[in-house]
């Protein structure tokens, strides 16, 4: 019997189905959360949908909602349980955005005042005319009122 939501080549599919070891923290019907093997800070975790999907754009809505809720739940646990001072939710779609594993995941990254993680960018105020152009392009591409919400 083959499970169409399982990509046999995918490491996160293997974790979600307990075929490969991982430090699983918790599961729901649709999601699994587990420790990142190369933590950026102590307690760095990932939340994935059990069903294989590549990224944010391919993820079906019900799984996306389930991942968002699981990430919120885990984030809420980190502050008291780990003594974290804050949490980053990080996600990468595409190599240009630093994606390296091609099964949708959200990083739940506990932050500590003294964790020393550097901000990976410098903030520079945009040119107003250029900002107007980008806003106009995106408005036109997005279309009218909210599609679903
Ligand atoms: P990204 O670069 O956003 O695609 O994130 C992929 C993340 O998965 C990285 O932070 C890796 O450290 C992590 N990772 C890769 N393989 C494993 C694994 N077998 N178990 C746990 N985390 C993993
Ligand atoms: Zn997968």
PDB file of C-alpha atoms and ligand atoms in Angstrom:
ATOM      1  CA  UNK A   1       0.000   0.000   0.000  1.00  0.00           C
ATOM      2  CA  UNK A   2       1.572   3.310  -0.981  1.00  0.00           C
ATOM      3  CA  UNK A   3       0.770   6.554   0.776  1.00  0.00           C
ATOM      4  CA  UNK A   4       0.537   9.341  -1.810  1.00  0.00           C
ATOM      5  CA  UNK A   5       1.409  11.919   0.856  1.00  0.00           C
ATOM      6  CA  UNK A   6       4.756  10.154   1.494  1.00  0.00           C
ATOM      7  CA  UNK A   7       7.812  10.953  -0.613  1.00  0.00           C
ATOM      8  CA  UNK A   8      10.174   8.002  -0.032  1.00  0.00           C
ATOM      9  CA  UNK A   9      13.184  10.174  -0.890  1.00  0.00           C
ATOM     10  CA  UNK A  10      12.313  12.871   1.642  1.00  0.00           C
ATOM     11  CA  UNK A  11      14.043  13.026   5.023  1.00  0.00           C
ATOM     12  CA  UNK A  12      11.191  14.912   6.703  1.00  0.00           C
ATOM     13  CA  UNK A  13       8.634  12.418   5.379  1.00  0.00           C
ATOM     14  CA  UNK A  14      10.804   9.732   6.991  1.00  0.00           C
ATOM     15  CA  UNK A  15      10.814  11.640  10.293  1.00  0.00           C
ATOM     16  CA  UNK A  16       7.055  12.202  10.157  1.00  0.00           C
ATOM     17  CA  UNK A  17       6.530   8.445   9.700  1.00  0.00           C
ATOM     18  CA  UNK A  18       9.085   7.395  12.312  1.00  0.00           C
ATOM     19  CA  UNK A  19      11.302   5.694   9.729  1.00  0.00           C
ATOM     20  CA  UNK A  20      14.318   7.688  10.780  1.00  0.00           C
ATOM     21  CA  UNK A  21      15.350   8.883  14.221  1.00  0.00           C
ATOM     22  CA  UNK A  22      14.447  12.383  15.297  1.00  0.00           C
ATOM     23  CA  UNK A  23      13.895  14.150  18.590  1.00  0.00           C
ATOM     24  CA  UNK A  24      10.166  14.458  18.215  1.00  0.00           C
ATOM     25  CA  UNK A  25       8.523  16.880  20.637  1.00  0.00           C
ATOM     26  CA  UNK A  26       4.905  16.353  19.700  1.00  0.00           C
ATOM     27  CA  UNK A  27       2.441  15.483  16.985  1.00  0.00           C
ATOM     28  CA  UNK A  28      -1.041  16.286  15.847  1.00  0.00           C
ATOM     29  CA  UNK A  29      -3.109  14.479  13.264  1.00  0.00           C
ATOM     30  CA  UNK A  30      -1.532  16.665  10.564  1.00  0.00           C
ATOM     31  CA  UNK A  31       1.789  17.854  11.994  1.00  0.00           C
ATOM     32  CA  UNK A  32       4.999  16.813  13.748  1.00  0.00           C
ATOM     33  CA  UNK A  33       7.405  19.011  15.658  1.00  0.00           C
ATOM     34  CA  UNK A  34      10.974  17.949  16.356  1.00  0.00           C
ATOM     35  CA  UNK A  35      14.356  19.413  17.219  1.00  0.00           C
ATOM     36  CA  UNK A  36      16.515  20.808  14.448  1.00  0.00           C
ATOM     37  CA  UNK A  37      19.677  18.708  14.239  1.00  0.00           C
ATOM     38  CA  UNK A  38      21.848  21.834  13.875  1.00  0.00           C
ATOM     39  CA  UNK A  39      20.264  24.227  16.353  1.00  0.00           C
ATOM     40  CA  UNK A  40      20.873  27.940  15.937  1.00  0.00           C
ATOM     41  CA  UNK A  41      19.900  28.337  19.591  1.00  0.00           C
ATOM     42  CA  UNK A  42      19.102  25.779  22.322  1.00  0.00           C
ATOM     43  CA  UNK A  43      15.664  24.289  21.676  1.00  0.00           C
ATOM     44  CA  UNK A  44      15.503  25.226  17.965  1.00  0.00           C
ATOM     45  CA  UNK A  45      12.636  23.159  16.541  1.00  0.00           C
ATOM     46  CA  UNK A  46      10.861  22.565  13.245  1.00  0.00           C
ATOM     47  CA  UNK A  47       7.167  22.079  12.569  1.00  0.00           C
ATOM     48  CA  UNK A  48       6.155  20.151   9.460  1.00  0.00           C
ATOM     49  CA  UNK A  49       2.974  18.823   7.915  1.00  0.00           C
ATOM     50  CA  UNK A  50       3.009  15.012   7.804  1.00  0.00           C
ATOM     51  CA  UNK A  51       1.888  15.075   4.177  1.00  0.00           C
ATOM     52  CA  UNK A  52       4.744  15.853   1.809  1.00  0.00           C
ATOM     53  CA  UNK A  53       4.638  19.278   0.219  1.00  0.00           C
ATOM     54  CA  UNK A  54       7.566  21.340  -0.953  1.00  0.00           C
ATOM     55  CA  UNK A  55       6.975  24.806   0.396  1.00  0.00           C
ATOM     56  CA  UNK A  56       4.643  27.562   1.529  1.00  0.00           C
ATOM     57  CA  UNK A  57       3.027  27.934  -1.862  1.00  0.00           C
ATOM     58  CA  UNK A  58       2.316  24.253  -2.440  1.00  0.00           C
ATOM     59  CA  UNK A  59       1.038  23.558   1.082  1.00  0.00           C
ATOM     60  CA  UNK A  60      -2.713  22.865   1.216  1.00  0.00           C
ATOM     61  CA  UNK A  61      -4.589  25.312   3.439  1.00  0.00           C
ATOM     62  CA  UNK A  62      -5.640  22.818   6.093  1.00  0.00           C
ATOM     63  CA  UNK A  63      -2.024  21.738   6.600  1.00  0.00           C
ATOM     64  CA  UNK A  64      -0.833  25.329   6.588  1.00  0.00           C
ATOM     65  CA  UNK A  65      -3.325  26.216   9.294  1.00  0.00           C
ATOM     66  CA  UNK A  66      -2.345  23.138  11.307  1.00  0.00           C
ATOM     67  CA  UNK A  67       1.365  24.025  11.035  1.00  0.00           C
ATOM     68  CA  UNK A  68       0.686  27.622  12.098  1.00  0.00           C
ATOM     69  CA  UNK A  69      -1.256  26.462  15.145  1.00  0.00           C
ATOM     70  CA  UNK A  70       1.376  23.880  16.093  1.00  0.00           C
ATOM     71  CA  UNK A  71       4.076  26.560  15.784  1.00  0.00           C
ATOM     72  CA  UNK A  72       2.100  28.870  18.046  1.00  0.00           C
ATOM     73  CA  UNK A  73       1.656  26.135  20.623  1.00  0.00           C
ATOM     74  CA  UNK A  74       5.364  25.280  20.584  1.00  0.00           C
ATOM     75  CA  UNK A  75       6.373  28.931  20.749  1.00  0.00           C
ATOM     76  CA  UNK A  76       4.201  29.356  23.811  1.00  0.00           C
ATOM     77  CA  UNK A  77       5.891  26.418  25.508  1.00  0.00           C
ATOM     78  CA  UNK A  78       9.417  27.657  24.866  1.00  0.00           C
ATOM     79  CA  UNK A  79       9.366  30.758  26.967  1.00  0.00           C
ATOM     80  CA  UNK A  80       8.465  29.120  30.266  1.00  0.00           C
ATOM     81  CA  UNK A  81       9.999  25.697  29.609  1.00  0.00           C
ATOM     82  CA  UNK A  82      13.356  26.840  28.224  1.00  0.00           C
ATOM     83  CA  UNK A  83      13.606  30.239  29.828  1.00  0.00           C
ATOM     84  CA  UNK A  84      13.584  31.802  26.361  1.00  0.00           C
ATOM     85  CA  UNK A  85      13.099  35.554  26.105  1.00  0.00           C
ATOM     86  CA  UNK A  86      11.512  35.565  22.641  1.00  0.00           C
ATOM     87  CA  UNK A  87      10.747  33.396  19.619  1.00  0.00           C
ATOM     88  CA  UNK A  88      11.346  33.764  15.879  1.00  0.00           C
ATOM     89  CA  UNK A  89       9.182  31.917  13.370  1.00  0.00           C
ATOM     90  CA  UNK A  90      11.247  31.468  10.223  1.00  0.00           C
ATOM     91  CA  UNK A  91      10.346  29.940   6.933  1.00  0.00           C
ATOM     92  CA  UNK A  92      12.187  29.681   3.625  1.00  0.00           C
ATOM     93  CA  UNK A  93      10.582  29.034   0.255  1.00  0.00           C
ATOM     94  CA  UNK A  94      13.166  28.647  -2.489  1.00  0.00           C
ATOM     95  CA  UNK A  95      16.946  28.431  -2.561  1.00  0.00           C
ATOM     96  CA  UNK A  96      17.146  32.218  -2.850  1.00  0.00           C
ATOM     97  CA  UNK A  97      15.401  32.366   0.527  1.00  0.00           C
ATOM     98  CA  UNK A  98      17.859  29.808   2.029  1.00  0.00           C
ATOM     99  CA  UNK A  99      15.591  26.736   1.757  1.00  0.00           C
ATOM    100  CA  UNK A 100      17.682  23.555   1.954  1.00  0.00           C
ATOM    101  CA  UNK A 101      15.127  20.832   2.758  1.00  0.00           C
ATOM    102  CA  UNK A 102      12.344  20.476   0.228  1.00  0.00           C
ATOM    103  CA  UNK A 103       9.551  19.514   2.593  1.00  0.00           C
ATOM    104  CA  UNK A 104       7.648  22.502   3.978  1.00  0.00           C
ATOM    105  CA  UNK A 105       8.739  23.463   7.475  1.00  0.00           C
ATOM    106  CA  UNK A 106       8.598  26.360   9.877  1.00  0.00           C
ATOM    107  CA  UNK A 107      11.476  27.015  12.255  1.00  0.00           C
ATOM    108  CA  UNK A 108      10.425  27.773  15.804  1.00  0.00           C
ATOM    109  CA  UNK A 109      13.535  29.445  17.129  1.00  0.00           C
ATOM    110  CA  UNK A 110      13.706  30.289  20.795  1.00  0.00           C
ATOM    111  CA  UNK A 111      15.677  33.476  21.393  1.00  0.00           C
ATOM    112  CA  UNK A 112      17.670  34.470  24.423  1.00  0.00           C
ATOM    113  CA  UNK A 113      18.902  37.941  25.284  1.00  0.00           C
ATOM    114  CA  UNK A 114      22.472  36.627  25.230  1.00  0.00           C
ATOM    115  CA  UNK A 115      22.226  34.173  22.289  1.00  0.00           C
ATOM    116  CA  UNK A 116      24.479  36.295  20.096  1.00  0.00           C
ATOM    117  CA  UNK A 117      22.623  35.527  16.833  1.00  0.00           C
ATOM    118  CA  UNK A 118      23.429  38.381  14.464  1.00  0.00           C
ATOM    119  CA  UNK A 119      20.742  40.119  12.427  1.00  0.00           C
ATOM    120  CA  UNK A 120      21.439  38.866   8.865  1.00  0.00           C
ATOM    121  CA  UNK A 121      20.624  42.220   7.242  1.00  0.00           C
ATOM    122  CA  UNK A 122      20.936  45.952   7.695  1.00  0.00           C
ATOM    123  CA  UNK A 123      17.798  48.081   7.586  1.00  0.00           C
ATOM    124  CA  UNK A 124      17.968  51.025   5.200  1.00  0.00           C
ATOM    125  CA  UNK A 125      14.847  53.125   4.520  1.00  0.00           C
ATOM    126  CA  UNK A 126      13.588  52.601   0.953  1.00  0.00           C
ATOM    127  CA  UNK A 127      13.362  55.223  -1.743  1.00  0.00           C
ATOM    128  CA  UNK A 128       9.732  56.476  -1.612  1.00  0.00           C
ATOM    129  CA  UNK A 129       9.194  56.336  -5.400  1.00  0.00           C
ATOM    130  CA  UNK A 130      10.567  52.783  -5.531  1.00  0.00           C
ATOM    131  CA  UNK A 131       8.378  51.757  -2.571  1.00  0.00           C
ATOM    132  CA  UNK A 132       5.352  53.185  -4.391  1.00  0.00           C
ATOM    133  CA  UNK A 133       6.241  51.174  -7.505  1.00  0.00           C
ATOM    134  CA  UNK A 134       6.597  47.911  -5.595  1.00  0.00           C
ATOM    135  CA  UNK A 135       3.330  48.496  -3.741  1.00  0.00           C
ATOM    136  CA  UNK A 136       1.564  49.171  -7.040  1.00  0.00           C
ATOM    137  CA  UNK A 137       2.968  46.000  -8.667  1.00  0.00           C
ATOM    138  CA  UNK A 138       1.939  43.863  -5.734  1.00  0.00           C
ATOM    139  CA  UNK A 139      -1.545  45.392  -5.498  1.00  0.00           C
ATOM    140  CA  UNK A 140      -2.109  44.718  -9.186  1.00  0.00           C
ATOM    141  CA  UNK A 141      -0.832  41.140  -8.883  1.00  0.00           C
ATOM    142  CA  UNK A 142      -2.837  40.408  -5.748  1.00  0.00           C
ATOM    143  CA  UNK A 143      -6.148  41.581  -7.184  1.00  0.00           C
ATOM    144  CA  UNK A 144      -9.165  43.040  -5.433  1.00  0.00           C
ATOM    145  CA  UNK A 145     -10.581  42.291  -2.023  1.00  0.00           C
ATOM    146  CA  UNK A 146      -9.456  39.398   0.108  1.00  0.00           C
ATOM    147  CA  UNK A 147      -9.772  36.118  -1.725  1.00  0.00           C
ATOM    148  CA  UNK A 148     -10.702  33.943   1.216  1.00  0.00           C
ATOM    149  CA  UNK A 149     -10.503  35.818   4.482  1.00  0.00           C
TER     150      UNK A 149
HETATM  151  P1  LIG B   1      15.905  25.239   5.730  1.00  0.00           P
HETATM  152  O1  LIG B   1      17.340  25.654   5.500  1.00  0.00           O
HETATM  153  O2  LIG B   1      14.985  26.340   6.145  1.00  0.00           O
HETATM  154  O3  LIG B   1      15.384  24.426   4.572  1.00  0.00           O
HETATM  155  O4  LIG B   1      15.954  24.340   7.019  1.00  0.00           O
HETATM  156  C1  LIG B   1      16.284  22.994   7.033  1.00  0.00           C
HETATM  157  C2  LIG B   1      16.621  22.664   8.450  1.00  0.00           C
HETATM  158  O5  LIG B   1      16.509  21.273   8.648  1.00  0.00           O
HETATM  159  C3  LIG B   1      18.054  23.049   8.864  1.00  0.00           C
HETATM  160  O6  LIG B   1      17.997  23.930   9.975  1.00  0.00           O
HETATM  161  C4  LIG B   1      18.697  21.703   9.211  1.00  0.00           C
HETATM  162  O7  LIG B   1      19.565  21.795  10.314  1.00  0.00           O
HETATM  163  C5  LIG B   1      17.486  20.852   9.542  1.00  0.00           C
HETATM  164  N1  LIG B   1      17.656  19.420   9.318  1.00  0.00           N
HETATM  165  C6  LIG B   1      18.122  18.799   8.208  1.00  0.00           C
HETATM  166  N2  LIG B   1      18.090  17.467   8.357  1.00  0.00           N
HETATM  167  C7  LIG B   1      17.568  17.221   9.583  1.00  0.00           C
HETATM  168  C8  LIG B   1      17.288  16.046  10.326  1.00  0.00           C
HETATM  169  N3  LIG B   1      17.529  14.820   9.841  1.00  0.00           N
HETATM  170  N4  LIG B   1      16.765  16.184  11.567  1.00  0.00           N
HETATM  171  C9  LIG B   1      16.518  17.394  12.075  1.00  0.00           C
HETATM  172  N5  LIG B   1      16.767  18.550  11.428  1.00  0.00           N
HETATM  173  C10 LIG B   1      17.290  18.478  10.196  1.00  0.00           C
HETATM  174 ZN1  LIG B   2       8.485  15.040   2.569  1.00  0.00          ZN
END
